């Protein structure tokens, strides 16, 4: 044995490399039956596949410029990261965007910005922007709800996201007074950390299904009674990433906790069908909405991607004729989202946000019923400039999913569907998600939302308005092409946004329907590396430092 060890020890390092390469060559030439390149070029072929496997990382960090990557480029991710860490999120030396590019947005500022009175609430809290409309007020629901934040977390299920990610988002939403949409996976203990919650009902009725997988009104009523922080219910018809297609939750990802929350069996793949069994047409959808609203007392809305418009027209006509229907409508752009989807669906099925929203909103504004509905916009809108554009089109609130994921550490690895997310955000792997510090990440969600609202409010004031709901379609222009140059949103989409009833921000602060727990706080935006990065809470006379 000693002789063998001495012999192996006498072999030079370069000889070991040669032996290894020979072994690889023998394996691929004589035993490989599937890869032609590895068979014909065993050493170079393996090197080729290795480089291909790390190609996305090489392009992301070395090759691509700040504005090249998709779905979110480095510049966009950098703004979210800096905002969520309460660092300097400014940029110097002018924009590096192609301002002459197609669909580039211009916000028309006023010559004289809006001036706040000395006692204006936004002096005390420059991040407060509540929704200008109240969900369920028109339809006289027993528990109307005014979202305390104009930006909120869109639907992402526990199961798709990890437990620590969900808890971080919920705790962050509590601090930012935002609501947290559960996604169709049901409500978990991680959704119960203090934030307002919108409970989503999907086609599989997870969490509110009977033993046959059908909708159970009794379970929904019990769920709402047990969880008073549920402020509204959203019926998901489809989502931007894969409209008209159901999902599969593989048995390997179903833990005992997920099975209990979703009311599904262990060790068995669970299918989400593409359509609902509780209703089959538009009239039955409206009846279903009214049934749930009556049973729970909560505002009830729908979420959908947009393609054909006939059924949207049917819905608007029904609402106009009967005075019933959804209290809010979430329009999801076809830009895709956190859900895994076939490329054919993600790339081609359903309209992008700007087309989808304008087409649907136009239907309701032509019938004069927009005041009944809170319009929620979703689709890569987690940036103040894009949000201003969405508000000009008629949106009342913004929902963000991937942007919220980025705020808690997502690095856009694009492996959400593989259960191998390296940041621990979109995986059920205990080891990978163990690195998420919930206390730290919840603070980052809070900073991202408050910085977002503060900057959106500054844009609003620059346009001469007090609240973003007052931004109209002539206040935003869009590049159409190198020939047509620039046109307003009104000229482009051929309608004018309906005027939203607005008196003052103070009215929102005093609203009996206001969600969240609003506290006056002064946020210091870090504009240089030496500046303080604290959030000062005047009510508690305490100061929270950013330790990240």
Short mmCIF file of C-alpha atoms in Angstrom, two decimals:
data_model
loop_
_atom_site.label_atom_id
_atom_site.label_comp_id
_atom_site.label_asym_id
_atom_site.label_seq_id
_atom_site.Cartn_x
_atom_site.Cartn_y
_atom_site.Cartn_z
CA UNK A 1 0.00 0.00 0.00
CA UNK A 2 2.81 2.39 0.85
CA UNK A 3 4.43 1.70 -2.48
CA UNK A 4 1.19 2.57 -4.29
CA UNK A 5 0.87 5.83 -2.40
CA UNK A 6 4.50 6.71 -3.09
CA UNK A 7 4.00 5.98 -6.78
CA UNK A 8 0.86 8.16 -6.96
CA UNK A 9 2.66 10.91 -5.10
CA UNK A 10 5.49 10.90 -7.58
CA UNK A 11 3.18 11.68 -10.50
CA UNK A 12 3.47 15.32 -11.58
CA UNK A 13 0.44 17.65 -11.53
CA UNK A 14 0.48 17.98 -15.31
CA UNK A 15 0.40 14.20 -15.60
CA UNK A 16 -2.77 14.08 -13.48
CA UNK A 17 -4.38 16.61 -15.83
CA UNK A 18 -3.37 14.47 -18.82
CA UNK A 19 -4.76 11.33 -17.17
CA UNK A 20 -8.04 13.11 -16.47
CA UNK A 21 -8.37 14.32 -20.07
CA UNK A 22 -7.62 10.84 -21.41
CA UNK A 23 -10.30 9.38 -19.10
CA UNK A 24 -12.84 11.93 -20.33
CA UNK A 25 -11.92 11.14 -23.93
CA UNK A 26 -12.31 7.40 -23.40
CA UNK A 27 -15.67 7.86 -21.68
CA UNK A 28 -17.09 10.05 -24.42
CA UNK A 29 -15.68 8.19 -27.41
CA UNK A 30 -16.60 4.68 -26.29
CA UNK A 31 -19.50 5.08 -23.84
CA UNK A 32 -21.32 8.30 -24.81
CA UNK A 33 -24.33 7.47 -26.99
CA UNK A 34 -26.22 10.78 -26.96
CA UNK A 35 -23.92 13.80 -27.48
CA UNK A 36 -22.36 13.99 -30.96
CA UNK A 37 -20.04 16.90 -30.15
CA UNK A 38 -18.69 15.19 -27.03
CA UNK A 39 -18.15 11.99 -29.01
CA UNK A 40 -16.33 13.67 -31.88
CA UNK A 41 -14.43 16.24 -29.81
CA UNK A 42 -14.39 14.87 -26.25
CA UNK A 43 -12.22 17.51 -24.56
CA UNK A 44 -13.30 20.62 -26.47
CA UNK A 45 -16.91 19.40 -26.49
CA UNK A 46 -17.06 19.23 -22.70
CA UNK A 47 -15.52 22.68 -22.49
CA UNK A 48 -18.17 23.96 -24.89
CA UNK A 49 -21.07 22.62 -22.79
CA UNK A 50 -19.50 23.97 -19.61
CA UNK A 51 -19.24 27.47 -21.11
CA UNK A 52 -22.80 27.21 -22.42
CA UNK A 53 -24.08 26.37 -18.94
CA UNK A 54 -22.60 29.56 -17.48
CA UNK A 55 -23.38 31.67 -20.55
CA UNK A 56 -26.28 33.59 -18.92
CA UNK A 57 -24.06 34.57 -16.01
CA UNK A 58 -21.23 35.67 -18.30
CA UNK A 59 -23.58 37.81 -20.36
CA UNK A 60 -25.32 39.24 -17.30
CA UNK A 61 -22.22 40.40 -15.48
CA UNK A 62 -19.57 40.83 -18.17
CA UNK A 63 -20.94 41.11 -21.70
CA UNK A 64 -24.31 42.91 -21.56
CA UNK A 65 -24.51 46.67 -21.07
CA UNK A 66 -26.61 48.36 -18.39
CA UNK A 67 -29.65 48.62 -20.69
CA UNK A 68 -29.51 45.38 -22.70
CA UNK A 69 -30.76 42.62 -20.43
CA UNK A 70 -34.33 41.34 -20.21
CA UNK A 71 -36.70 41.15 -18.51
CA UNK A 72 -35.04 43.72 -16.22
CA UNK A 73 -31.81 45.34 -17.28
CA UNK A 74 -28.94 46.15 -14.94
CA UNK A 75 -29.96 49.79 -14.66
CA UNK A 76 -33.47 48.87 -13.53
CA UNK A 77 -32.24 46.25 -11.09
CA UNK A 78 -29.65 48.67 -9.76
CA UNK A 79 -32.36 51.25 -8.97
CA UNK A 80 -34.40 48.66 -7.08
CA UNK A 81 -31.37 47.34 -5.18
CA UNK A 82 -30.22 50.84 -4.21
CA UNK A 83 -33.73 51.90 -3.19
CA UNK A 84 -34.35 48.78 -1.13
CA UNK A 85 -31.04 49.26 0.69
CA UNK A 86 -31.81 52.96 1.23
CA UNK A 87 -28.69 53.86 -0.69
CA UNK A 88 -28.15 56.57 -3.28
CA UNK A 89 -30.48 55.65 -6.18
CA UNK A 90 -29.64 58.71 -8.28
CA UNK A 91 -27.67 58.65 -11.52
CA UNK A 92 -25.17 61.18 -12.79
CA UNK A 93 -24.13 62.66 -16.12
CA UNK A 94 -27.57 62.39 -17.70
CA UNK A 95 -29.64 59.47 -18.89
CA UNK A 96 -28.11 56.53 -20.76
CA UNK A 97 -31.50 55.53 -22.19
CA UNK A 98 -32.33 55.78 -25.88
CA UNK A 99 -34.84 58.60 -25.50
CA UNK A 100 -35.67 58.45 -29.21
CA UNK A 101 -36.53 54.77 -29.06
CA UNK A 102 -39.96 53.35 -29.80
CA UNK A 103 -42.40 53.48 -26.85
CA UNK A 104 -40.14 55.75 -24.81
CA UNK A 105 -42.26 57.65 -22.26
CA UNK A 106 -42.10 61.39 -21.58
CA UNK A 107 -43.90 62.93 -18.59
CA UNK A 108 -44.90 66.55 -19.20
CA UNK A 109 -43.94 68.64 -16.21
CA UNK A 110 -45.70 71.92 -15.39
CA UNK A 111 -43.96 75.27 -15.50
CA UNK A 112 -44.97 75.77 -11.86
CA UNK A 113 -44.92 72.59 -9.72
CA UNK A 114 -47.57 71.85 -7.11
CA UNK A 115 -46.89 73.63 -3.84
CA UNK A 116 -47.88 71.89 -0.61
CA UNK A 117 -49.36 73.95 2.21
CA UNK A 118 -47.41 74.03 5.47
CA UNK A 119 -49.82 71.66 7.21
CA UNK A 120 -49.97 69.17 4.31
CA UNK A 121 -49.66 65.54 5.45
CA UNK A 122 -46.97 64.81 2.86
CA UNK A 123 -44.67 67.19 4.74
CA UNK A 124 -44.93 64.79 7.67
CA UNK A 125 -44.80 61.68 5.49
CA UNK A 126 -43.46 62.32 1.97
CA UNK A 127 -44.08 58.66 1.07
CA UNK A 128 -47.83 58.50 1.71
CA UNK A 129 -49.95 57.91 -1.37
CA UNK A 130 -53.21 56.05 -0.78
CA UNK A 131 -55.53 54.80 -3.51
CA UNK A 132 -57.93 57.56 -4.58
CA UNK A 133 -60.83 55.10 -4.81
CA UNK A 134 -62.38 52.79 -2.23
CA UNK A 135 -62.90 49.13 -3.15
CA UNK A 136 -66.50 48.04 -2.67
CA UNK A 137 -67.94 51.44 -1.78
CA UNK A 138 -70.09 51.78 -4.89
CA UNK A 139 -71.57 48.29 -4.48
CA UNK A 140 -72.14 48.91 -0.75
CA UNK A 141 -70.04 46.00 0.47
CA UNK A 142 -70.09 45.64 4.24
CA UNK A 143 -66.31 46.08 4.55
CA UNK A 144 -65.05 48.59 1.93
CA UNK A 145 -61.28 48.94 1.62
CA UNK A 146 -59.06 51.83 0.58
CA UNK A 147 -55.49 50.58 -0.05
CA UNK A 148 -53.15 52.77 1.99
CA UNK A 149 -50.40 52.36 -0.60
CA UNK A 150 -50.60 52.98 -4.32
CA UNK A 151 -48.01 50.23 -4.87
CA UNK A 152 -48.56 46.71 -3.52
CA UNK A 153 -47.29 43.15 -3.83
CA UNK A 154 -48.88 41.21 -6.67
CA UNK A 155 -49.98 37.58 -6.52
CA UNK A 156 -47.13 35.18 -5.71
CA UNK A 157 -47.98 31.92 -3.95
CA UNK A 158 -46.28 30.19 -1.06
CA UNK A 159 -44.93 27.19 -2.92
CA UNK A 160 -43.79 29.27 -5.84
CA UNK A 161 -41.89 31.49 -3.39
CA UNK A 162 -40.17 30.24 -0.28
CA UNK A 163 -41.50 30.65 3.24
CA UNK A 164 -38.86 33.20 4.17
CA UNK A 165 -39.50 35.20 1.01
CA UNK A 166 -43.25 35.33 1.71
CA UNK A 167 -42.66 36.35 5.32
CA UNK A 168 -40.19 39.05 4.26
CA UNK A 169 -42.70 40.47 1.80
CA UNK A 170 -45.53 40.43 4.32
CA UNK A 171 -43.53 42.08 7.08
CA UNK A 172 -42.24 44.64 4.58
CA UNK A 173 -45.79 45.37 3.41
CA UNK A 174 -46.84 45.94 7.00
CA UNK A 175 -44.09 48.53 7.46
CA UNK A 176 -44.93 50.19 4.13
CA UNK A 177 -48.73 50.01 4.71
CA UNK A 178 -49.09 48.06 1.45
CA UNK A 179 -51.30 45.05 0.81
CA UNK A 180 -49.95 41.58 0.03
CA UNK A 181 -51.73 39.36 -2.52
CA UNK A 182 -51.52 35.70 -1.52
CA UNK A 183 -51.48 34.25 -5.02
CA UNK A 184 -53.61 31.21 -5.75
CA UNK A 185 -51.69 28.95 -3.33
CA UNK A 186 -53.80 29.88 -0.31
CA UNK A 187 -52.98 31.76 2.87
CA UNK A 188 -50.11 30.52 5.03
CA UNK A 189 -48.77 31.51 8.44
CA UNK A 190 -46.18 33.59 6.56
CA UNK A 191 -48.98 35.80 5.21
CA UNK A 192 -50.10 36.60 8.76
CA UNK A 193 -47.34 38.93 9.91
CA UNK A 194 -49.40 42.10 10.01
CA UNK A 195 -49.93 43.32 6.44
CA UNK A 196 -53.29 43.78 4.75
CA UNK A 197 -53.94 40.74 2.57
CA UNK A 198 -55.83 40.25 -0.69
CA UNK A 199 -56.85 36.60 -0.92
CA UNK A 200 -56.67 35.18 -4.43
CA UNK A 201 -58.92 32.36 -5.62
CA UNK A 202 -57.52 30.46 -8.59
CA UNK A 203 -58.94 27.77 -10.80
CA UNK A 204 -57.86 24.98 -8.42
CA UNK A 205 -59.45 26.76 -5.41
CA UNK A 206 -56.45 26.00 -3.21
CA UNK A 207 -57.30 26.63 0.43
CA UNK A 208 -61.05 26.85 -0.25
CA UNK A 209 -61.69 23.57 -2.06
CA UNK A 210 -63.74 20.55 -1.09
CA UNK A 211 -62.62 16.93 -1.30
CA UNK A 212 -63.45 16.89 -5.03
CA UNK A 213 -61.42 20.02 -5.81
CA UNK A 214 -64.45 22.27 -6.27
CA UNK A 215 -65.02 25.66 -4.66
CA UNK A 216 -66.30 25.59 -1.08
CA UNK A 217 -68.08 28.77 0.06
CA UNK A 218 -68.19 27.48 3.62
CA UNK A 219 -64.40 27.16 3.75
CA UNK A 220 -63.99 30.66 2.33
CA UNK A 221 -66.33 32.15 4.92
CA UNK A 222 -64.47 30.35 7.72
CA UNK A 223 -61.13 31.53 6.31
CA UNK A 224 -62.23 35.18 6.16
CA UNK A 225 -63.67 35.02 9.68
CA UNK A 226 -60.43 33.56 11.03
CA UNK A 227 -58.26 36.13 9.25
CA UNK A 228 -59.54 39.70 9.67
CA UNK A 229 -56.46 41.04 7.86
CA UNK A 230 -57.97 39.71 4.60
CA UNK A 231 -59.31 42.95 3.10
CA UNK A 232 -60.42 41.82 -0.36
CA UNK A 233 -60.82 38.74 -2.54
CA UNK A 234 -59.45 38.41 -6.07
CA UNK A 235 -60.71 35.81 -8.54
CA UNK A 236 -57.90 34.91 -10.92
CA UNK A 237 -59.16 34.25 -14.44
CA UNK A 238 -55.68 34.22 -15.97
CA UNK A 239 -52.21 35.70 -15.58
CA UNK A 240 -49.83 37.41 -17.95
CA UNK A 241 -47.25 34.64 -18.12
CA UNK A 242 -49.62 31.91 -19.28
CA UNK A 243 -53.23 33.01 -19.87
CA UNK A 244 -55.59 30.17 -20.66
CA UNK A 245 -53.19 27.54 -19.31
CA UNK A 246 -53.24 25.79 -15.96
CA UNK A 247 -50.26 24.89 -13.84
CA UNK A 248 -48.65 21.81 -12.34
CA UNK A 249 -47.35 21.54 -8.80
CA UNK A 250 -45.07 18.49 -8.90
CA UNK A 251 -45.26 16.05 -6.01
CA UNK A 252 -41.58 16.69 -5.22
CA UNK A 253 -42.40 20.28 -4.23
CA UNK A 254 -45.42 19.45 -2.06
CA UNK A 255 -44.43 19.52 1.59
CA UNK A 256 -46.79 18.66 4.45
CA UNK A 257 -47.18 22.38 5.14
CA UNK A 258 -48.10 23.20 1.54
CA UNK A 259 -50.49 20.23 1.37
CA UNK A 260 -52.29 21.42 4.52
CA UNK A 261 -52.59 25.02 3.27
CA UNK A 262 -53.79 24.08 -0.21
CA UNK A 263 -55.98 21.16 0.91
CA UNK A 264 -54.24 18.77 -1.47
CA UNK A 265 -52.75 15.27 -1.06
CA UNK A 266 -49.07 14.49 -0.56
CA UNK A 267 -46.97 12.49 -3.05
CA UNK A 268 -49.18 13.37 -6.00
CA UNK A 269 -48.86 15.97 -8.76
CA UNK A 270 -51.60 18.59 -8.52
CA UNK A 271 -53.00 20.24 -11.64
CA UNK A 272 -54.45 23.74 -11.83
CA UNK A 273 -57.01 23.64 -14.66
CA UNK A 274 -57.13 26.49 -17.20
CA UNK A 275 -60.74 27.35 -16.38
CA UNK A 276 -63.03 27.63 -13.33
CA UNK A 277 -65.67 25.07 -12.45
CA UNK A 278 -67.74 27.51 -10.34
CA UNK A 279 -68.84 29.49 -13.41
CA UNK A 280 -68.80 29.12 -17.20
CA UNK A 281 -69.68 32.52 -18.67
CA UNK A 282 -69.66 36.23 -17.89
CA UNK A 283 -73.09 36.32 -16.27
CA UNK A 284 -72.21 33.41 -14.01
CA UNK A 285 -68.91 35.15 -13.14
CA UNK A 286 -70.84 38.24 -11.98
CA UNK A 287 -73.22 36.02 -9.97
CA UNK A 288 -70.21 34.29 -8.39
CA UNK A 289 -68.69 37.65 -7.46
CA UNK A 290 -71.92 38.81 -5.84
CA UNK A 291 -72.31 35.52 -3.98
CA UNK A 292 -68.83 35.79 -2.47
CA UNK A 293 -69.23 39.49 -1.64
CA UNK A 294 -72.53 38.83 0.11
CA UNK A 295 -71.13 35.87 2.06
CA UNK A 296 -67.95 37.60 3.22
CA UNK A 297 -68.79 41.30 3.14
CA UNK A 298 -65.50 41.96 1.37
CA UNK A 299 -64.79 43.70 -1.94
CA UNK A 300 -64.37 41.12 -4.71
CA UNK A 301 -62.44 41.66 -7.91
CA UNK A 302 -60.97 39.79 -10.85
CA UNK A 303 -57.50 39.41 -12.32
CA UNK A 304 -56.89 38.67 -15.97
CA UNK A 305 -54.54 38.95 -18.88
CA UNK A 306 -56.10 40.48 -21.99
CA UNK A 307 -56.53 39.22 -25.53
CA UNK A 308 -59.99 39.08 -27.10
CA UNK A 309 -62.29 41.90 -25.97
CA UNK A 310 -65.79 40.49 -26.57
CA UNK A 311 -66.22 39.09 -23.05
CA UNK A 312 -64.86 42.31 -21.52
CA UNK A 313 -67.61 44.16 -23.40
CA UNK A 314 -70.16 41.65 -22.09
CA UNK A 315 -68.91 42.24 -18.54
CA UNK A 316 -69.11 46.02 -18.89
CA UNK A 317 -72.62 45.81 -20.35
CA UNK A 318 -73.77 43.56 -17.49
CA UNK A 319 -72.30 45.91 -14.91
CA UNK A 320 -73.98 48.89 -16.54
CA UNK A 321 -77.35 47.15 -16.72
CA UNK A 322 -77.44 45.47 -13.32
CA UNK A 323 -75.31 47.69 -11.06
CA UNK A 324 -73.39 44.58 -9.94
CA UNK A 325 -69.97 43.15 -10.75
CA UNK A 326 -66.35 43.31 -9.60
CA UNK A 327 -65.19 46.01 -7.19
CA UNK A 328 -61.71 45.98 -8.71
CA UNK A 329 -60.07 44.69 -11.87
CA UNK A 330 -56.40 43.71 -12.05
CA UNK A 331 -55.03 43.88 -15.58
CA UNK A 332 -51.91 41.76 -16.01
CA UNK A 333 -49.64 42.54 -18.92
CA UNK A 334 -48.36 39.79 -21.18
CA UNK A 335 -44.77 40.70 -20.23
CA UNK A 336 -44.96 37.61 -18.07
CA UNK A 337 -44.44 37.18 -14.36
CA UNK A 338 -43.08 34.92 -11.67
CA UNK A 339 -45.00 31.87 -12.81
CA UNK A 340 -43.19 29.37 -15.02
CA UNK A 341 -44.63 29.16 -18.52
CA UNK A 342 -43.91 27.63 -21.94
CA UNK A 343 -41.98 30.12 -24.10
CA UNK A 344 -44.78 30.16 -26.67
CA UNK A 345 -47.16 31.48 -24.01
CA UNK A 346 -44.74 33.87 -22.33
CA UNK A 347 -43.63 35.29 -25.68
CA UNK A 348 -46.83 35.47 -27.70
CA UNK A 349 -50.10 34.92 -25.79
CA UNK A 350 -51.90 38.01 -24.36
CA UNK A 351 -51.24 41.70 -24.89
CA UNK A 352 -48.47 43.69 -23.21
CA UNK A 353 -49.66 45.96 -20.41
CA UNK A 354 -49.95 49.25 -22.28
CA UNK A 355 -52.17 47.72 -24.98
CA UNK A 356 -54.08 45.45 -22.60
CA UNK A 357 -54.95 48.14 -20.10
CA UNK A 358 -55.89 50.82 -22.61
CA UNK A 359 -58.19 48.44 -24.52
CA UNK A 360 -60.03 47.28 -21.39
CA UNK A 361 -60.22 50.67 -19.69
CA UNK A 362 -61.63 52.20 -22.88
CA UNK A 363 -64.54 49.73 -22.75
CA UNK A 364 -65.50 50.83 -19.23
CA UNK A 365 -64.90 54.55 -19.75
CA UNK A 366 -67.16 54.51 -22.83
CA UNK A 367 -69.96 53.14 -20.63
CA UNK A 368 -69.31 55.66 -17.88
CA UNK A 369 -68.79 53.14 -15.09
CA UNK A 370 -65.11 53.54 -14.19
CA UNK A 371 -65.95 55.20 -10.85
CA UNK A 372 -67.31 51.84 -9.64
CA UNK A 373 -64.02 50.02 -10.18
CA UNK A 374 -60.52 50.23 -8.74
CA UNK A 375 -58.21 49.47 -11.67
CA UNK A 376 -55.00 47.70 -10.66
CA UNK A 377 -52.15 47.67 -13.18
CA UNK A 378 -49.43 45.04 -13.38
CA UNK A 379 -46.62 44.33 -15.81
CA UNK A 380 -43.09 45.65 -15.15
CA UNK A 381 -44.49 48.86 -13.63
CA UNK A 382 -42.38 48.92 -10.48
CA UNK A 383 -40.62 52.15 -11.45
CA UNK A 384 -42.02 55.65 -10.74
CA UNK A 385 -41.89 56.84 -14.37
CA UNK A 386 -43.75 53.77 -15.65
CA UNK A 387 -46.23 54.05 -12.80
CA UNK A 388 -46.97 57.66 -13.80
CA UNK A 389 -47.72 56.40 -17.31
CA UNK A 390 -50.06 53.72 -15.91
CA UNK A 391 -51.86 56.28 -13.75
CA UNK A 392 -52.31 58.51 -16.79
CA UNK A 393 -53.94 55.60 -18.64
CA UNK A 394 -56.47 55.17 -15.82
CA UNK A 395 -54.84 52.88 -13.25
CA UNK A 396 -55.63 53.47 -9.57
CA UNK A 397 -53.01 51.16 -8.04
CA UNK A 398 -49.84 49.35 -9.13
CA UNK A 399 -49.03 45.73 -8.28
CA UNK A 400 -45.46 44.45 -8.51
CA UNK A 401 -44.15 40.89 -8.35
CA UNK A 402 -40.65 40.49 -9.78
CA UNK A 403 -39.65 43.97 -8.63
CA UNK A 404 -40.64 42.97 -5.07
CA UNK A 405 -38.59 39.80 -5.47
CA UNK A 406 -35.59 41.87 -6.54
CA UNK A 407 -35.97 44.01 -3.43
CA UNK A 408 -35.47 40.95 -1.20
CA UNK A 409 -32.45 39.61 -3.03
CA UNK A 410 -33.54 38.02 -6.34
CA UNK A 411 -30.68 38.22 -8.86
CA UNK A 412 -32.74 37.39 -11.96
CA UNK A 413 -31.16 33.95 -12.31
CA UNK A 414 -34.32 32.89 -14.22
CA UNK A 415 -34.49 29.42 -12.66
CA UNK A 416 -37.74 29.99 -10.72
CA UNK A 417 -39.23 26.88 -12.34
CA UNK A 418 -36.34 24.58 -11.36
CA UNK A 419 -36.51 24.87 -7.54
CA UNK A 420 -32.83 25.89 -7.64
CA UNK A 421 -33.11 29.65 -7.07
CA UNK A 422 -29.64 30.64 -5.76
CA UNK A 423 -31.03 33.56 -3.72
CA UNK A 424 -33.56 31.33 -1.91
CA UNK A 425 -36.50 33.47 -3.05
CA UNK A 426 -38.24 31.06 -5.46
CA UNK A 427 -37.38 27.63 -4.07
CA UNK A 428 -38.51 25.21 -1.39
CA UNK A 429 -34.94 24.05 -0.82
CA UNK A 430 -34.30 24.63 2.90
CA UNK A 431 -30.58 25.21 2.43
CA UNK A 432 -31.00 27.80 -0.31
CA UNK A 433 -33.67 29.81 1.50
CA UNK A 434 -31.80 29.70 4.82
CA UNK A 435 -29.71 32.65 3.68
CA UNK A 436 -32.73 35.01 3.67
CA UNK A 437 -32.62 37.26 6.72
CA UNK A 438 -36.31 38.08 7.18
CA UNK A 439 -35.68 41.14 9.36
CA UNK A 440 -33.26 42.64 6.85
CA UNK A 441 -35.28 41.75 3.74
CA UNK A 442 -38.55 43.06 5.16
CA UNK A 443 -36.84 46.39 5.75
CA UNK A 444 -35.72 46.37 2.12
CA UNK A 445 -39.28 45.84 0.92
CA UNK A 446 -40.32 48.79 3.07
CA UNK A 447 -37.56 51.01 1.67
CA UNK A 448 -38.33 50.03 -1.92
CA UNK A 449 -42.02 50.86 -1.56
CA UNK A 450 -41.47 54.11 0.32
CA UNK A 451 -38.77 55.29 -2.10
CA UNK A 452 -41.03 54.37 -5.01
CA UNK A 453 -43.94 56.37 -3.60
CA UNK A 454 -41.75 59.33 -2.68
CA UNK A 455 -40.36 59.57 -6.22
CA UNK A 456 -43.78 59.07 -7.83
CA UNK A 457 -45.16 61.84 -5.62
CA UNK A 458 -42.30 64.12 -6.70
CA UNK A 459 -43.14 63.41 -10.35
CA UNK A 460 -46.80 64.18 -9.57
CA UNK A 461 -45.90 67.51 -7.98
CA UNK A 462 -43.64 68.32 -10.93
CA UNK A 463 -46.72 67.93 -13.15
CA UNK A 464 -48.62 70.38 -10.96
CA UNK A 465 -50.84 67.88 -9.14
CA UNK A 466 -51.32 66.79 -5.54
CA UNK A 467 -52.08 63.10 -6.17
CA UNK A 468 -51.10 60.73 -9.03
CA UNK A 469 -54.77 60.07 -9.79
CA UNK A 470 -54.89 63.60 -11.25
CA UNK A 471 -52.29 62.82 -13.94
CA UNK A 472 -54.18 62.60 -17.24
CA UNK A 473 -53.40 61.26 -20.67
CA UNK A 474 -52.24 64.58 -22.10
CA UNK A 475 -49.59 64.75 -19.37
CA UNK A 476 -47.70 61.77 -20.81
CA UNK A 477 -46.31 61.38 -24.31
CA UNK A 478 -44.98 58.31 -26.04
CA UNK A 479 -42.59 57.79 -28.94
CA UNK A 480 -44.48 55.93 -31.65
CA UNK A 481 -41.83 55.71 -34.37
CA UNK A 482 -39.09 57.71 -36.01
CA UNK A 483 -41.71 59.26 -38.34
CA UNK A 484 -44.70 59.95 -36.14
CA UNK A 485 -42.32 61.02 -33.41
CA UNK A 486 -44.29 61.81 -30.23
CA UNK A 487 -48.00 61.80 -29.36
CA UNK A 488 -49.91 62.00 -26.10
CA UNK A 489 -51.48 58.87 -24.67
CA UNK A 490 -54.88 60.36 -25.49
CA UNK A 491 -53.94 60.76 -29.16
CA UNK A 492 -52.35 57.33 -29.26
CA UNK A 493 -55.10 55.25 -27.65
CA UNK A 494 -58.10 57.40 -28.62
CA UNK A 495 -59.80 57.93 -25.30
CA UNK A 496 -59.55 60.26 -22.30
CA UNK A 497 -59.16 58.93 -18.80
CA UNK A 498 -62.23 59.48 -16.63
CA UNK A 499 -61.71 62.07 -13.93
CA UNK A 500 -61.18 60.48 -10.52
CA UNK A 501 -62.99 62.13 -7.64
CA UNK A 502 -60.30 63.66 -5.44
CA UNK A 503 -60.52 66.29 -2.71
CA UNK A 504 -57.26 66.11 -0.76
CA UNK A 505 -54.63 63.77 0.61
CA UNK A 506 -55.88 64.58 4.10
CA UNK A 507 -59.24 63.09 3.18
CA UNK A 508 -57.43 59.82 2.43
CA UNK A 509 -55.57 59.99 5.75
CA UNK A 510 -58.88 60.45 7.59
CA UNK A 511 -60.78 57.84 5.56
CA UNK A 512 -62.55 55.22 7.73
CA UNK A 513 -61.81 52.61 5.05
CA UNK A 514 -58.04 53.23 4.93
CA UNK A 515 -55.95 50.08 5.19
CA UNK A 516 -52.50 49.70 6.71
CA UNK A 517 -51.20 51.39 9.81
CA UNK A 518 -50.19 54.87 8.74
CA UNK A 519 -47.60 56.70 10.82
CA UNK A 520 -46.13 60.05 10.01
CA UNK A 521 -42.48 59.49 9.19
CA UNK A 522 -39.71 61.45 7.63
CA UNK A 523 -37.65 59.49 5.12
CA UNK A 524 -34.12 60.64 4.42
CA UNK A 525 -33.04 59.75 0.91
CA UNK A 526 -29.34 59.01 0.76
CA UNK A 527 -27.86 61.12 -2.02
CA UNK A 528 -24.19 60.65 -1.16
CA UNK A 529 -22.17 57.91 0.46
CA UNK A 530 -21.62 59.95 3.63
CA UNK A 531 -25.26 60.78 4.28
CA UNK A 532 -27.50 59.30 6.94
CA UNK A 533 -29.78 56.48 5.78
CA UNK A 534 -32.26 56.40 8.62
CA UNK A 535 -36.04 56.44 8.78
CA UNK A 536 -37.28 58.59 11.62
CA UNK A 537 -40.64 57.70 13.14
CA UNK A 538 -42.04 60.83 14.77
CA UNK A 539 -44.82 58.98 16.59
CA UNK A 540 -42.50 56.58 18.39
CA UNK A 541 -39.57 59.00 18.51
CA UNK A 542 -37.29 56.21 17.30
CA UNK A 543 -34.77 55.89 14.54
CA UNK A 544 -34.14 52.80 12.41
CA UNK A 545 -30.73 52.43 10.80
CA UNK A 546 -30.06 50.49 7.61
CA UNK A 547 -27.38 47.94 8.51
CA UNK A 548 -27.28 46.20 5.14
#
